[in-house]
């Protein structure tokens, strides 16, 4: 009796209000921070108008621009303001840098979108990247902040790694921005939802793995397959190419999979999709805050949708390949022979449709 009377008293006096008060947005969603309400229709417009509801070219390109924008940063200073939208605010400068080739297309979508919706260029890129990932089955929810101010200065040339740079050079550049080699490999899970236009212009939108619409471990597995020499005698003569027709392999990914500093982490992600997604989410959140003070931003992670699960929990060996085609590179752990092999004969990897 005493205890229930006490509970009524506590409830009536409001002392028991331990739950944080929530705000109700126009669409009925309740949020912890009312400032996130404004981003709900913006999220939906990104999904419908920019990404067209799919984990396709525009979603992929938004994740890529998030990297290129943010990595304009150095812990020592002098290499840009990080995740600040300078890639759009100073597009007349930054889009001329060779490593940013092809980024102009997504800037043409995101710049008018940010202006029409009254959000900063940094927010359209980094909030947009998290929303883009939510369309890719298997992708994690990345902790997502909004409220970045527009950039005040461009990043200088040379902050974005080039796929023909040696591993040592790429790791040094990433360490300068604050990332360990394990975090670099975690970020490269993004190449699971990726294609190229600029390195080999003859094969536009050639994907980096056989499932570019799914955020899965396939890229780590398929890059570990023994390569063939690039056909022809052009500028990429001698470069190692994917053995799978239609698939494009970046030279840097090929080397990360085989370098003693990164091969074991690479293999771990090939074998553990859940760990890959978790480590990616952590590194991606860190990337989106380079140069920013999170205390001055608003955490709107709660309005980022959870992506559908990946159709398969474990990577598979693609049709036409076998366990023997895995080029073992990690010195301390054998690649297990437990992965299943896709049925059928070799098929060409389809290009990512243009949007
Ligand atoms: C660390 C070294 C990296 C190198 C050398 C590299 C290089 C490249 C290159 C050359 C392309 C093809 C661009 C084109 O021709 O259209 C590409 C695509 C892509 N990259 Fe990376 N990248 C790196 C890291 C990252 C990171 C950290 C992320 C994101 C976290 C990322 C996300 C992407 C995505 C999503 C695409 C596909 C874009 C599309 O399909 O439109 N990359 N990358
Ligand atoms: C960002 O800069 C553009 C001009 O470059 C301006 O039109 C826009 O209002 C600015 N946005 C914010 C949120 O400050
Ligand atoms: C490259 O191949 C073309 C034909 O595909 C040939 O005409 C040309 O001589 C070759 N160049 C070299 C340097 O081998």
GROMACS .gro file of N, CA and C in nm, residues 146-211:
model
  198
  146UNK      N    1   2.431   1.708  -3.776
  146UNK     CA    2   2.400   1.819  -3.867
  146UNK      C    3   2.433   1.950  -3.797
  147UNK      N    4   2.439   2.055  -3.878
  147UNK     CA    5   2.464   2.188  -3.823
  147UNK      C    6   2.600   2.245  -3.860
  148UNK      N    7   2.666   2.181  -3.955
  148UNK     CA    8   2.795   2.235  -4.000
  148UNK      C    9   2.775   2.371  -4.066
  149UNK      N   10   2.869   2.462  -4.043
  149UNK     CA   11   2.869   2.590  -4.114
  149UNK      C   12   2.930   2.568  -4.253
  150UNK      N   13   2.900   2.657  -4.347
  150UNK     CA   14   2.966   2.649  -4.477
  150UNK      C   15   3.117   2.666  -4.461
  151UNK      N   16   3.191   2.602  -4.549
  151UNK     CA   17   3.338   2.612  -4.546
  151UNK      C   18   3.383   2.755  -4.575
  152UNK      N   19   3.497   2.788  -4.519
  152UNK     CA   20   3.550   2.923  -4.542
  152UNK      C   21   3.670   2.922  -4.636
  153UNK      N   22   3.725   2.804  -4.663
  153UNK     CA   23   3.843   2.796  -4.751
  153UNK      C   24   3.846   2.660  -4.820
  154UNK      N   25   3.903   2.653  -4.940
  154UNK     CA   26   3.914   2.524  -5.007
  154UNK      C   27   4.024   2.438  -4.945
  155UNK      N   28   4.015   2.308  -4.966
  155UNK     CA   29   4.127   2.220  -4.932
  155UNK      C   30   4.230   2.232  -5.045
  156UNK      N   31   4.359   2.214  -5.011
  156UNK     CA   32   4.460   2.218  -5.118
  156UNK      C   33   4.460   2.087  -5.198
  157UNK      N   34   4.523   2.088  -5.313
  157UNK     CA   35   4.536   1.966  -5.393
  157UNK      C   36   4.626   1.867  -5.317
  158UNK      N   37   4.605   1.737  -5.343
  158UNK     CA   38   4.695   1.635  -5.289
  158UNK      C   39   4.646   1.569  -5.162
  159UNK      N   40   4.528   1.606  -5.112
  159UNK     CA   41   4.483   1.541  -4.989
  159UNK      C   42   4.411   1.409  -5.016
  160UNK      N   43   4.356   1.390  -5.136
  160UNK     CA   44   4.279   1.269  -5.169
  160UNK      C   45   4.374   1.165  -5.230
  161UNK      N   46   4.379   1.045  -5.172
  161UNK     CA   47   4.471   0.943  -5.227
  161UNK      C   48   4.436   0.907  -5.370
  162UNK      N   49   4.541   0.873  -5.446
  162UNK     CA   50   4.528   0.831  -5.584
  162UNK      C   51   4.546   0.679  -5.588
  163UNK      N   52   4.467   0.608  -5.668
  163UNK     CA   53   4.475   0.461  -5.666
  163UNK      C   54   4.609   0.405  -5.715
  164UNK      N   55   4.692   0.491  -5.776
  164UNK     CA   56   4.824   0.444  -5.820
  164UNK      C   57   4.934   0.484  -5.722
  165UNK      N   58   4.895   0.551  -5.611
  165UNK     CA   59   4.992   0.579  -5.505
  165UNK      C   60   5.030   0.448  -5.437
  166UNK      N   61   5.158   0.435  -5.394
  166UNK     CA   62   5.195   0.317  -5.316
  166UNK      C   63   5.121   0.314  -5.181
  167UNK      N   64   5.104   0.194  -5.128
  167UNK     CA   65   5.035   0.175  -5.000
  167UNK      C   66   5.096   0.265  -4.891
  168UNK      N   67   5.228   0.270  -4.886
  168UNK     CA   68   5.296   0.350  -4.783
  168UNK      C   69   5.251   0.496  -4.790
  169UNK      N   70   5.239   0.547  -4.909
  169UNK     CA   71   5.198   0.687  -4.927
  169UNK      C   72   5.053   0.709  -4.886
  170UNK      N   73   4.966   0.616  -4.923
  170UNK     CA   74   4.823   0.630  -4.887
  170UNK      C   75   4.807   0.621  -4.736
  171UNK      N   76   4.876   0.524  -4.673
  171UNK     CA   77   4.863   0.509  -4.528
  171UNK      C   78   4.917   0.633  -4.456
  172UNK      N   79   5.024   0.692  -4.510
  172UNK     CA   80   5.080   0.812  -4.447
  172UNK      C   81   4.982   0.928  -4.457
  173UNK      N   82   4.921   0.944  -4.573
  173UNK     CA   83   4.822   1.053  -4.590
  173UNK      C   84   4.703   1.033  -4.495
  174UNK      N   85   4.657   0.908  -4.484
  174UNK     CA   86   4.542   0.880  -4.397
  174UNK      C   87   4.581   0.898  -4.250
  175UNK      N   88   4.703   0.861  -4.214
  175UNK     CA   89   4.749   0.879  -4.076
  175UNK      C   90   4.759   1.028  -4.043
  176UNK      N   91   4.799   1.106  -4.140
  176UNK     CA   92   4.807   1.252  -4.122
  176UNK      C   93   4.669   1.309  -4.087
  177UNK      N   94   4.563   1.244  -4.140
  177UNK     CA   95   4.427   1.288  -4.109
  177UNK      C   96   4.372   1.218  -3.985
  178UNK      N   97   4.448   1.123  -3.927
  178UNK     CA   98   4.408   1.062  -3.801
  178UNK      C   99   4.360   0.919  -3.808
  179UNK      N  100   4.381   0.851  -3.922
  179UNK     CA  101   4.328   0.715  -3.937
  179UNK      C  102   4.439   0.610  -3.933
  180UNK      N  103   4.414   0.503  -3.855
  180UNK     CA  104   4.505   0.389  -3.851
  180UNK      C  105   4.488   0.307  -3.978
  181UNK      N  106   4.580   0.216  -4.002
  181UNK     CA  107   4.569   0.131  -4.123
  181UNK      C  108   4.443   0.044  -4.115
  182UNK      N  109   4.407  -0.002  -3.995
  182UNK     CA  110   4.284  -0.081  -3.982
  182UNK      C  111   4.161   0.004  -4.016
  183UNK      N  112   4.163   0.130  -3.976
  183UNK     CA  113   4.050   0.218  -4.009
  183UNK      C  114   4.042   0.245  -4.159
  184UNK      N  115   4.158   0.254  -4.223
  184UNK     CA  116   4.157   0.273  -4.370
  184UNK      C  117   4.089   0.154  -4.437
  185UNK      N  118   4.124   0.034  -4.394
  185UNK     CA  119   4.065  -0.085  -4.456
  185UNK      C  120   3.915  -0.090  -4.425
  186UNK      N  121   3.877  -0.050  -4.303
  186UNK     CA  122   3.734  -0.046  -4.270
  186UNK      C  123   3.660   0.051  -4.362
  187UNK      N  124   3.720   0.168  -4.388
  187UNK     CA  125   3.656   0.265  -4.477
  187UNK      C  126   3.640   0.210  -4.618
  188UNK      N  127   3.733   0.123  -4.656
  188UNK     CA  128   3.727   0.068  -4.793
  188UNK      C  129   3.613  -0.031  -4.812
  189UNK      N  130   3.538  -0.062  -4.706
  189UNK     CA  131   3.413  -0.136  -4.724
  189UNK      C  132   3.320  -0.058  -4.818
  190UNK      N  133   3.341   0.075  -4.824
  190UNK     CA  134   3.264   0.159  -4.917
  190UNK      C  135   3.280   0.113  -5.061
  191UNK      N  136   3.393   0.052  -5.093
  191UNK     CA  137   3.414   0.005  -5.231
  191UNK      C  138   3.327  -0.117  -5.263
  192UNK      N  139   3.251  -0.160  -5.164
  192UNK     CA  140   3.149  -0.263  -5.187
  192UNK      C  141   3.029  -0.207  -5.262
  193UNK      N  142   3.013  -0.074  -5.258
  193UNK     CA  143   2.901  -0.009  -5.330
  193UNK      C  144   2.963   0.094  -5.425
  194UNK      N  145   3.041   0.045  -5.522
  194UNK     CA  146   3.122   0.139  -5.599
  194UNK      C  147   3.146   0.093  -5.742
  195UNK      N  148   3.167   0.193  -5.826
  195UNK     CA  149   3.204   0.168  -5.965
  195UNK      C  150   3.297   0.280  -6.009
  196UNK      N  151   3.361   0.262  -6.122
  196UNK     CA  152   3.453   0.365  -6.171
  196UNK      C  153   3.408   0.417  -6.308
  197UNK      N  154   3.442   0.545  -6.331
  197UNK     CA  155   3.419   0.607  -6.461
  197UNK      C  156   3.549   0.659  -6.521
  198UNK      N  157   3.639   0.702  -6.432
  198UNK     CA  158   3.748   0.788  -6.476
  198UNK      C  159   3.880   0.716  -6.501
  199UNK      N  160   3.903   0.606  -6.431
  199UNK     CA  161   4.033   0.541  -6.444
  199UNK      C  162   4.042   0.470  -6.579
  200UNK      N  163   3.934   0.406  -6.616
  200UNK     CA  164   3.927   0.336  -6.744
  200UNK      C  165   3.798   0.381  -6.814
  201UNK      N  166   3.804   0.496  -6.882
  201UNK     CA  167   3.680   0.557  -6.935
  201UNK      C  168   3.605   0.468  -7.035
  202UNK      N  169   3.674   0.368  -7.091
  202UNK     CA  170   3.605   0.279  -7.185
  202UNK      C  171   3.502   0.189  -7.117
  203UNK      N  172   3.520   0.163  -6.988
  203UNK     CA  173   3.425   0.077  -6.917
  203UNK      C  174   3.357   0.156  -6.805
  204UNK      N  175   3.277   0.255  -6.845
  204UNK     CA  176   3.207   0.342  -6.751
  204UNK      C  177   3.119   0.259  -6.658
  205UNK      N  178   3.123   0.297  -6.531
  205UNK     CA  179   3.037   0.238  -6.427
  205UNK      C  180   3.064   0.090  -6.405
  206UNK      N  181   3.188   0.048  -6.432
  206UNK     CA  182   3.228  -0.091  -6.403
  206UNK      C  183   3.246  -0.104  -6.251
  207UNK      N  184   3.174  -0.197  -6.188
  207UNK     CA  185   3.178  -0.208  -6.042
  207UNK      C  186   3.305  -0.274  -5.988
  208UNK      N  187   3.328  -0.249  -5.857
  208UNK     CA  188   3.446  -0.303  -5.788
  208UNK      C  189   3.418  -0.442  -5.729
  209UNK      N  190   3.289  -0.478  -5.722
  209UNK     CA  191   3.255  -0.616  -5.684
  209UNK      C  192   3.129  -0.656  -5.759
  210UNK      N  193   3.089  -0.782  -5.745
  210UNK     CA  194   2.977  -0.832  -5.826
  210UNK      C  195   2.842  -0.791  -5.769
  211UNK      N  196   2.841  -0.726  -5.651
  211UNK     CA  197   2.716  -0.685  -5.587
  211UNK      C  198   2.721  -0.536  -5.548
   0.00000   0.00000   0.00000
